[in-house]
Coordinates of C-alpha atoms in Angstrom, one line a residue:
Chain O
M1 CA 0.1 -0.1 0.0
I2 CA 3.2 2.3 0.5
N3 CA 3.0 3.6 -3.0
T4 CA -0.7 3.2 -3.5
F5 CA -1.7 6.4 -2.1
A6 CA 0.4 8.5 -4.1
Q7 CA -0.3 6.7 -7.4
I8 CA -4.0 6.9 -7.0
D9 CA -4.0 10.5 -6.1
Y10 CA -1.9 11.3 -9.1
L11 CA -3.9 9.1 -11.2
A12 CA -7.1 11.2 -9.8
S13 CA -5.5 14.6 -10.9
S14 CA -3.8 13.7 -14.3
G15 CA -5.8 11.0 -15.8
R16 CA -7.8 12.0 -19.1
S17 CA -10.6 9.7 -19.4
P18 CA -14.2 10.4 -19.9
W19 CA -14.4 9.5 -16.3
H20 CA -12.0 11.8 -15.2
H21 CA -14.2 14.7 -16.4
A22 CA -17.6 13.5 -14.9
S23 CA -18.5 15.2 -11.6
A24 CA -17.6 13.7 -8.4
L25 CA -21.3 13.5 -7.1
G26 CA -22.6 11.5 -10.2
K27 CA -19.5 8.9 -9.9
L28 CA -20.3 8.5 -5.9
L29 CA -24.0 8.1 -6.9
L30 CA -22.9 5.2 -9.2
A31 CA -20.5 3.7 -6.7
G32 CA -23.4 3.5 -4.2
L33 CA -25.6 2.0 -6.6
V34 CA -23.2 -0.6 -7.6
V35 CA -22.1 -1.5 -4.1
M36 CA -26.0 -1.9 -2.6
L37 CA -26.9 -4.2 -5.7
A38 CA -23.5 -6.2 -5.1
V39 CA -24.2 -6.2 -1.5
F40 CA -28.1 -7.5 -1.7
T41 CA -28.1 -9.5 -4.6
T42 CA -28.5 -13.5 -4.3
S43 CA -28.0 -13.7 -8.1
W44 CA -24.9 -15.1 -9.4
M45 CA -25.5 -14.1 -12.8
L46 CA -26.4 -10.1 -11.9
L47 CA -23.0 -10.4 -9.5
L48 CA -21.0 -11.5 -12.6
T49 CA -22.6 -8.6 -14.8
L50 CA -21.6 -6.5 -12.4
L51 CA -18.3 -7.6 -11.9
V52 CA -17.7 -7.5 -16.0
T53 CA -19.1 -3.9 -15.6
V54 CA -16.7 -2.4 -12.8
L55 CA -13.7 -4.1 -14.7
T56 CA -14.6 -2.5 -17.9
L57 CA -14.9 0.8 -15.8
C58 CA -11.5 0.3 -14.4
L59 CA -9.7 -0.5 -17.5
S60 CA -11.6 2.4 -19.5
A61 CA -10.2 4.7 -16.9
R62 CA -6.7 3.6 -17.6
L63 CA -5.8 2.4 -14.0
P64 CA -2.7 0.6 -14.2
T65 CA -3.4 -3.4 -14.1
R66 CA -1.4 -3.9 -10.7
L67 CA -3.6 -1.3 -8.6
I68 CA -7.0 -3.2 -10.2
L69 CA -5.4 -6.7 -9.0
A70 CA -4.4 -5.2 -6.0
A71 CA -8.0 -3.9 -5.4
A72 CA -9.4 -7.0 -6.4
A73 CA -7.3 -9.2 -4.2
A74 CA -7.8 -6.6 -1.1
P75 CA -10.7 -8.4 0.5
F76 CA -9.5 -11.7 0.0
F77 CA -8.2 -12.7 3.5
F78 CA -11.5 -11.7 5.2
S79 CA -13.5 -13.4 2.4
F80 CA -11.2 -16.5 3.0
V81 CA -11.9 -16.7 6.6
F82 CA -15.4 -16.4 6.5
I83 CA -15.7 -18.8 3.5
V84 CA -14.1 -21.4 5.4
A85 CA -16.3 -20.6 8.6
T86 CA -19.4 -20.8 6.8
W87 CA -18.6 -23.4 3.7
A88 CA -21.7 -25.7 3.6
G89 CA -20.2 -27.8 0.6
T90 CA -21.4 -26.0 -2.5
P91 CA -19.4 -23.8 -4.8
Y92 CA -22.0 -21.1 -4.9
G93 CA -21.5 -19.6 -1.4
P94 CA -17.9 -19.2 -1.7
F95 CA -18.3 -17.8 -5.5
M96 CA -20.8 -14.9 -4.0
R97 CA -18.6 -14.0 -1.2
M98 CA -15.7 -13.7 -3.1
M99 CA -17.1 -11.7 -6.1
R100 CA -19.2 -9.2 -3.7
P101 CA -16.3 -7.8 -2.1
M102 CA -14.2 -7.9 -5.3
V103 CA -17.1 -5.7 -7.1
A104 CA -17.3 -3.1 -4.1
S105 CA -13.4 -2.8 -4.1
L106 CA -13.0 -2.5 -7.5
I107 CA -15.4 0.4 -8.0
A108 CA -14.2 2.2 -5.0
V109 CA -11.2 2.3 -6.4
W110 CA -12.4 3.4 -10.1
L111 CA -14.1 6.2 -7.7
V112 CA -10.9 7.5 -6.1
G113 CA -8.8 6.7 -9.4
T114 CA -11.1 9.3 -11.2
T115 CA -11.9 11.7 -8.7
P116 CA -9.2 14.2 -6.9
Y117 CA -9.7 14.1 -3.4
P118 CA -11.2 17.8 -2.9
D119 CA -13.9 16.9 -5.3
L120 CA -14.5 13.5 -3.4
F121 CA -14.3 14.7 -0.2
A122 CA -16.6 18.0 -0.5
P123 CA -19.6 16.1 -0.7
L124 CA -18.9 14.0 2.2
S125 CA -18.1 17.0 3.9
R126 CA -21.6 18.6 3.6
V127 CA -23.0 15.6 5.5
L128 CA -20.5 15.2 8.1
P129 CA -20.0 16.9 11.3
R130 CA -17.8 20.0 11.1
V131 CA -15.0 18.2 13.1
V132 CA -15.0 15.0 11.2
A133 CA -15.0 16.8 7.6
D134 CA -12.2 19.0 8.4
S135 CA -10.1 16.1 9.9
L136 CA -11.2 14.1 6.7
F137 CA -9.4 16.8 4.6
L138 CA -6.4 17.2 6.8
T139 CA -5.6 13.6 7.4
Y140 CA -5.7 13.0 3.7
R141 CA -3.2 15.9 3.2
A142 CA -0.9 14.8 6.3
V143 CA -0.5 11.4 4.9
F144 CA 1.9 12.0 2.1
A145 CA 4.0 14.2 4.1
L146 CA 4.2 11.3 6.9
L147 CA 4.3 8.7 4.5
S148 CA 7.6 9.8 2.8
R149 CA 8.9 10.6 6.5
T150 CA 8.1 7.3 7.7
E151 CA 9.6 5.7 4.4
R152 CA 12.8 7.5 5.0
L153 CA 12.9 6.4 8.6
W154 CA 12.5 2.8 7.9
R155 CA 15.1 2.9 5.4
A156 CA 17.5 4.6 8.0
L157 CA 16.7 1.5 10.5
L158 CA 17.2 -0.9 7.7
L159 CA 20.7 0.5 6.7
R160 CA 21.6 1.2 10.2
G161 CA 21.1 -2.3 11.3
A162 CA 18.1 -1.6 13.8
V163 CA 16.2 -4.4 11.8
G164 CA 18.8 -6.8 12.3
Q165 CA 18.9 -6.4 16.1
G166 CA 17.2 -9.2 18.2
G167 CA 13.2 -9.7 18.6
A168 CA 12.2 -7.6 21.2
R169 CA 14.8 -4.7 20.8
R170 CA 14.2 -4.6 17.1
Y171 CA 10.7 -3.5 17.7
A172 CA 10.9 -1.3 20.5
L173 CA 13.5 0.5 18.5
M174 CA 11.0 0.8 15.7
G175 CA 8.5 2.1 18.1
E176 CA 11.1 4.8 19.1
A177 CA 11.3 5.6 15.3
I178 CA 7.3 5.9 15.3
G179 CA 8.1 8.2 18.3
T180 CA 9.6 10.6 16.2
V181 CA 7.4 10.8 13.7
V182 CA 4.6 11.7 16.2
L183 CA 6.6 14.6 17.3
S184 CA 6.8 15.5 13.8
G185 CA 3.4 15.1 13.3
F186 CA 2.5 17.5 16.6
E187 CA 4.9 20.0 15.1
R188 CA 3.3 19.8 11.7
S189 CA -0.1 20.2 13.4
Q190 CA 1.5 23.4 15.4
R191 CA 2.6 25.0 12.1
L192 CA -0.7 24.1 10.3
Y193 CA -2.7 25.5 12.9
Q194 CA -1.0 29.1 12.4
T195 CA -1.4 28.3 8.5
M196 CA -5.1 28.3 9.0
L197 CA -5.1 31.2 11.2
L198 CA -3.0 33.0 8.6
R199 CA -5.4 32.2 5.9
G200 CA -8.8 33.2 8.0
H201 CA -9.7 29.9 8.6
S202 CA -13.5 30.3 9.1
G203 CA -14.3 27.4 11.1
R204 CA -14.7 25.0 8.3
I205 CA -12.9 23.6 5.5
C206 CA -15.7 23.6 2.7
G207 CA -13.7 22.0 -0.3
C208 CA -14.5 23.1 -3.8
R209 CA -17.7 22.9 -5.6
H210 CA -16.7 21.2 -8.7
Y211 CA -18.2 18.2 -7.3
L212 CA -21.5 19.5 -8.6
E213 CA -20.2 20.7 -12.1
F214 CA -22.0 18.3 -14.4
T215 CA -20.4 17.6 -17.9
R216 CA -21.4 15.7 -21.0
S217 CA -19.1 12.8 -19.6
D218 CA -21.7 12.8 -16.9
L219 CA -24.1 10.9 -19.6
A220 CA -21.5 8.0 -19.4
V221 CA -22.0 7.7 -15.7
L222 CA -25.7 8.0 -16.0
G223 CA -25.5 5.6 -18.8
V224 CA -23.6 2.9 -16.4
G225 CA -26.1 3.6 -13.9
V226 CA -29.0 2.9 -16.2
W227 CA -27.3 -0.5 -17.4
A228 CA -26.7 -1.3 -13.9
G229 CA -30.2 -0.9 -12.9
A230 CA -31.4 -2.7 -16.3
A231 CA -29.5 -5.7 -15.2
A232 CA -30.5 -5.6 -12.0
L233 CA -34.2 -5.7 -13.2
L234 CA -33.4 -8.3 -15.5
L235 CA -31.3 -10.7 -13.3
W236 CA -32.5 -10.3 -10.1
R237 CA -34.6 -13.4 -10.2
S238 CA -32.1 -15.5 -12.5
G239 CA -29.3 -17.6 -11.3
V240 CA -30.4 -17.1 -7.5
V241 CA -28.2 -18.8 -4.9
D242 CA -29.3 -19.6 -1.3
I243 CA -26.2 -18.8 0.5
Chain J
M1 CA -6.2 -7.8 14.2
S2 CA -8.3 -4.5 14.6
H3 CA -6.7 -3.5 11.2
L4 CA -8.6 -6.7 9.3
H5 CA -10.9 -4.5 7.8
I6 CA -14.4 -6.3 6.9
P7 CA -15.0 -5.7 3.2
D8 CA -18.8 -5.2 1.8
G9 CA -21.1 -8.2 1.0
I10 CA -19.8 -10.6 3.6
L11 CA -21.7 -9.6 6.7
P12 CA -25.7 -9.6 7.0
P13 CA -27.2 -6.4 6.7
V14 CA -28.5 -6.2 10.1
L15 CA -24.8 -6.1 11.5
W16 CA -23.7 -3.4 9.4
L17 CA -27.2 -1.6 9.8
V18 CA -26.0 -1.7 13.7
G19 CA -22.4 -1.1 12.9
L20 CA -23.3 2.2 11.1
L21 CA -26.1 3.1 14.2
L22 CA -23.3 2.6 16.5
M23 CA -20.8 4.7 14.6
L24 CA -23.6 7.7 14.4
L25 CA -24.1 7.3 18.2
L26 CA -20.4 7.7 18.8
T27 CA -20.0 10.2 16.3
G28 CA -22.4 12.3 17.7
L29 CA -21.2 11.8 21.3
S30 CA -17.9 12.9 20.2
V31 CA -18.7 15.8 18.3
A32 CA -20.5 16.8 21.5
A33 CA -17.6 16.3 23.8
T34 CA -15.3 18.4 21.3
R35 CA -17.5 21.2 20.5
R36 CA -15.2 23.6 21.6
T37 CA -12.3 22.0 19.9
G38 CA -10.2 24.5 18.1
P39 CA -8.5 23.9 14.8
Q40 CA -5.2 23.2 16.8
Q41 CA -6.6 20.1 18.2
I42 CA -8.3 19.0 14.5
A43 CA -5.0 19.7 13.3
Y44 CA -3.0 17.4 15.4
Q45 CA -5.7 14.7 15.6
S46 CA -5.2 14.5 11.7
A47 CA -1.7 14.4 11.9
L48 CA -2.2 11.3 14.2
G49 CA -4.8 10.0 11.7
G50 CA -2.3 10.6 8.7
L51 CA 0.4 8.7 10.9
M52 CA -2.1 5.9 11.4
L53 CA -2.5 5.7 7.6
A54 CA 1.1 5.9 6.9
V55 CA 2.1 3.4 9.4
M56 CA -0.6 0.6 8.2
A57 CA 1.0 1.0 5.0
L58 CA 4.5 -0.1 6.2
P59 CA 5.4 -3.9 6.2
V60 CA 6.9 -4.9 9.8
P61 CA 9.0 -8.3 9.2
V62 CA 8.0 -11.0 11.5
A63 CA 9.0 -14.6 11.1
G64 CA 9.4 -14.1 7.3
L65 CA 6.0 -12.7 6.9
H66 CA 4.8 -8.8 6.5
Y67 CA 2.8 -7.5 9.3
C68 CA 1.2 -4.4 8.9
M69 CA 0.6 -2.3 12.3
T70 CA -2.5 -0.3 13.4
L71 CA -1.0 1.9 16.1
A72 CA -4.9 2.2 17.3
G73 CA -3.8 1.6 20.9
P74 CA -1.2 4.2 21.2
I75 CA -2.9 6.7 19.1
G76 CA -6.2 6.4 21.5
V77 CA -3.7 6.7 24.5
L78 CA -2.4 10.0 22.9
L79 CA -5.7 11.5 21.8
G80 CA -8.5 10.5 24.3
W81 CA -11.9 9.0 23.2
A82 CA -13.6 11.8 21.6
S83 CA -10.7 12.3 19.1
A84 CA -9.9 8.8 18.6
V85 CA -13.4 8.1 17.8
Q86 CA -13.0 10.8 15.0
V87 CA -9.6 9.5 13.8
S88 CA -11.2 6.0 13.9
I89 CA -13.8 6.7 11.5
V90 CA -11.8 9.2 9.3
V91 CA -9.4 6.7 8.8
T92 CA -12.0 4.1 7.9
V93 CA -13.5 6.1 5.5
I94 CA -10.0 6.8 3.6
L95 CA -9.2 3.1 3.8
A96 CA -12.7 2.1 2.2
L97 CA -12.1 4.7 -0.7
L98 CA -9.0 2.9 -1.3
G99 CA -10.9 -0.4 -1.3
Q100 CA -9.4 -1.8 2.0
G101 CA -12.7 -2.6 3.9
G102 CA -16.1 -1.9 2.6
F103 CA -18.5 1.1 2.5
T104 CA -21.3 -0.5 4.2
V105 CA -19.4 -1.8 7.1
I106 CA -17.7 1.4 7.5
G107 CA -19.7 1.5 10.9
L108 CA -18.3 -1.8 12.3
N109 CA -14.7 -1.1 10.9
A110 CA -14.5 2.2 12.8
V111 CA -16.2 0.8 16.0
V112 CA -13.7 -2.2 16.2
L113 CA -10.9 0.5 15.7
T114 CA -12.5 2.8 18.1
F115 CA -12.9 0.0 20.9
G116 CA -9.2 -0.6 20.7
A117 CA -8.3 3.0 21.0
V118 CA -10.6 4.1 23.8
L119 CA -9.7 0.9 26.0
A120 CA -6.1 1.4 25.4
R121 CA -6.3 5.0 26.9
W122 CA -8.5 3.7 29.9
I123 CA -5.8 1.2 30.6
Y124 CA -2.8 3.4 30.1
L125 CA -4.1 5.6 32.9
R126 CA -4.6 3.4 35.1
L127 CA -1.2 1.6 34.7
A128 CA 0.9 4.8 33.8
T129 CA 1.8 6.1 37.5
A130 CA 3.0 2.4 38.7
L131 CA 5.0 1.1 35.4
G132 CA 5.9 4.3 33.8
P133 CA 4.8 5.3 30.0
G134 CA 6.6 2.3 27.9
R135 CA 5.1 -0.5 29.9
A136 CA 1.9 0.8 30.5
M137 CA 1.5 1.8 26.7
A138 CA 2.7 -1.7 25.9
I139 CA 0.2 -3.4 28.4
A140 CA -2.6 -1.0 27.2
T141 CA -1.9 -2.0 23.7
A142 CA -1.7 -5.7 24.0
I143 CA -4.9 -5.8 26.0
S144 CA -6.7 -3.6 23.7
Q145 CA -5.4 -5.8 20.6
L146 CA -6.7 -8.8 22.1
L147 CA -9.9 -7.3 22.8
S148 CA -10.4 -5.7 19.7
S149 CA -9.6 -9.2 17.8
A150 CA -12.2 -10.8 20.2
A151 CA -14.8 -8.0 19.1
W152 CA -13.6 -9.0 15.4
V153 CA -14.3 -12.9 16.3
A154 CA -17.4 -12.1 17.6
I155 CA -18.8 -10.2 14.7
L156 CA -17.5 -13.0 12.5
A157 CA -19.5 -15.6 14.7
A158 CA -22.6 -13.5 14.6
A159 CA -22.6 -13.2 10.9
V160 CA -22.1 -17.1 10.6
R161 CA -25.1 -17.5 12.7
L162 CA -27.4 -15.0 11.3
R163 CA -26.5 -16.7 8.0
P164 CA -29.9 -17.4 6.2
A165 CA -29.0 -21.0 4.5
A166 CA -30.5 -23.6 6.1
I167 CA -28.4 -26.7 6.7
L168 CA -30.4 -30.1 6.4
N169 CA -28.0 -32.6 7.7
H170 CA -26.9 -31.9 11.3
D171 CA -24.3 -34.6 11.6
V172 CA -22.6 -33.3 8.6
H173 CA -22.9 -29.8 9.7
D174 CA -21.4 -30.4 13.4
M175 CA -18.3 -32.2 11.9
M176 CA -17.8 -29.7 9.3
Q177 CA -17.9 -26.7 11.9
F178 CA -15.4 -28.7 14.0
V179 CA -13.2 -28.9 10.9
Q180 CA -13.9 -25.6 10.2
L181 CA -13.3 -24.2 13.6
S182 CA -9.8 -25.9 14.1
L183 CA -8.7 -24.9 10.8
L184 CA -9.6 -21.1 11.6
A185 CA -7.8 -21.4 14.9
T186 CA -4.9 -22.8 13.3
L187 CA -4.5 -20.1 11.0
L188 CA -5.6 -17.2 13.4
L189 CA -4.1 -17.9 16.7
P190 CA -0.3 -17.8 15.9
S191 CA -1.1 -14.4 13.6
L192 CA -2.9 -13.1 16.7
A193 CA -0.3 -13.9 19.1
A194 CA 2.5 -12.5 16.5
A195 CA 0.2 -9.1 16.0
V196 CA -0.3 -8.5 19.7
A197 CA 3.7 -8.8 20.5
V198 CA 4.5 -6.6 17.6
E199 CA 2.2 -4.0 18.4
A200 CA 3.0 -4.2 22.0
L201 CA 6.6 -4.0 21.6
L202 CA 6.3 -0.9 19.1
A203 CA 4.3 0.7 21.9
Y204 CA 6.5 0.1 24.4
G205 CA 9.2 1.9 22.3
L206 CA 6.9 4.6 21.5
G207 CA 5.9 5.3 25.1
G208 CA 9.2 5.1 26.6
F209 CA 10.5 7.5 23.9
L210 CA 7.6 9.9 24.3
G211 CA 8.1 9.5 28.1
R212 CA 11.7 10.7 27.9
V213 CA 11.5 13.6 24.9
R214 CA 8.1 15.2 25.2
P215 CA 6.1 13.5 28.6
D216 CA 3.7 16.4 28.0
L217 CA 2.1 14.9 24.8
L218 CA 1.4 11.8 27.0
P219 CA -1.9 11.9 29.0
Q220 CA -1.7 12.2 32.9
P221 CA -3.3 10.2 35.3
A222 CA -5.9 12.0 37.6
P223 CA -4.3 12.7 41.2
E224 CA -5.7 10.4 43.6
R225 CA -7.9 12.0 45.8
L226 CA -6.3 12.7 49.2
P227 CA -8.0 11.7 52.5
S228 CA -9.7 14.8 54.1
S229 CA -7.1 14.7 57.0
E230 CA -4.3 15.4 54.3
I231 CA -5.6 18.0 52.5
P232 CA -4.0 21.1 53.8
S233 CA -5.9 23.9 55.4
T234 CA -5.1 27.2 54.4

């Protein structure tokens, strides 16, 4: 996951596919619809249709194959544990339990891979309490600075032999290293506070209003939404699996 | 283990709806508790939330495997319950947007993460005076990790119990359940033990370091109430 943040952020800002030009609100609504259909359907045919649809979305957004594969594999561990715990001898249950999270994870990556974070967080910040909404923006910004710092620190620990120490000592040293990042985070938060005051922070980070700017590309998003809805109507009762 | 984010489509709706309601309740309580919070505290909790995400991205070598830390315990100790709730929600939302954990289960994932963080602070405050910051943070982290994992297993068990599929053959079902539970225990218990040990040792290093360098960042246990006879008269 170490480069995933930076990679997704870059793709979202620099991508040129039609999905990148569509409004954040439309894409959020489409993602919500696909997740709800995937979660509630008991039809393997509909689930397969949704999987093909989200894969097409990811590929047409020109997301890197490695990122798509990582998103598809991310829910594997938990799904595997649940499949083992609930397997009743038929292949349908495991199939559904693998496909559902895969569809949801892929649509999430398509959403963040095609939407810059200020546009993505802006509609969310309208429904969240002020403290949480501001935290959402500031946490995402802080990740990049802290990631690079933590990465440098980790490399230094490796080069200076801290990782080669005996078990308990090694982890305690790593803990101390994280302590230096906590201190840096604290100092960073104070600088950020002063910057916010200087820039006239009004008590709320609102984000931009681009998320409401509908373009011609939104027709494509609407088309996919209609396609998913039609598929649900047609296939809801086909290939129903009792899981 | 509190970092194992549950994906979409695994749990029955009743469970994740309860999770969302719990999250809403916790959010309301934490927002009320931090009503007078200024931008400085928001900036600090965001920095620690960012650190949580950054640290989750770093693989720690454990016996040939890579383990991803959570720092839920130490961050709960540093922030207190109200900010820990908000950080857990924000971190869970960002992770869900990255495909790590589902949208529908944001509530449950955030509640499990919050549970570990809040519990760690409560334990830390009771141990810090006697054991010092390093050991207190290690023990608080270990216990909170264990109980977070127990919460995670309880969610899994509830999901299995609430599964709608009917099983006709009870003998086969009992035998399969025994095999399944043995397999899960074999897979999960060693990982759990390693995760708790690594998190506790990291917390030990972190707590000890902050105790030496910036003890003012660590929460101070409330002073014990003196018997009235020992209160100096003015």
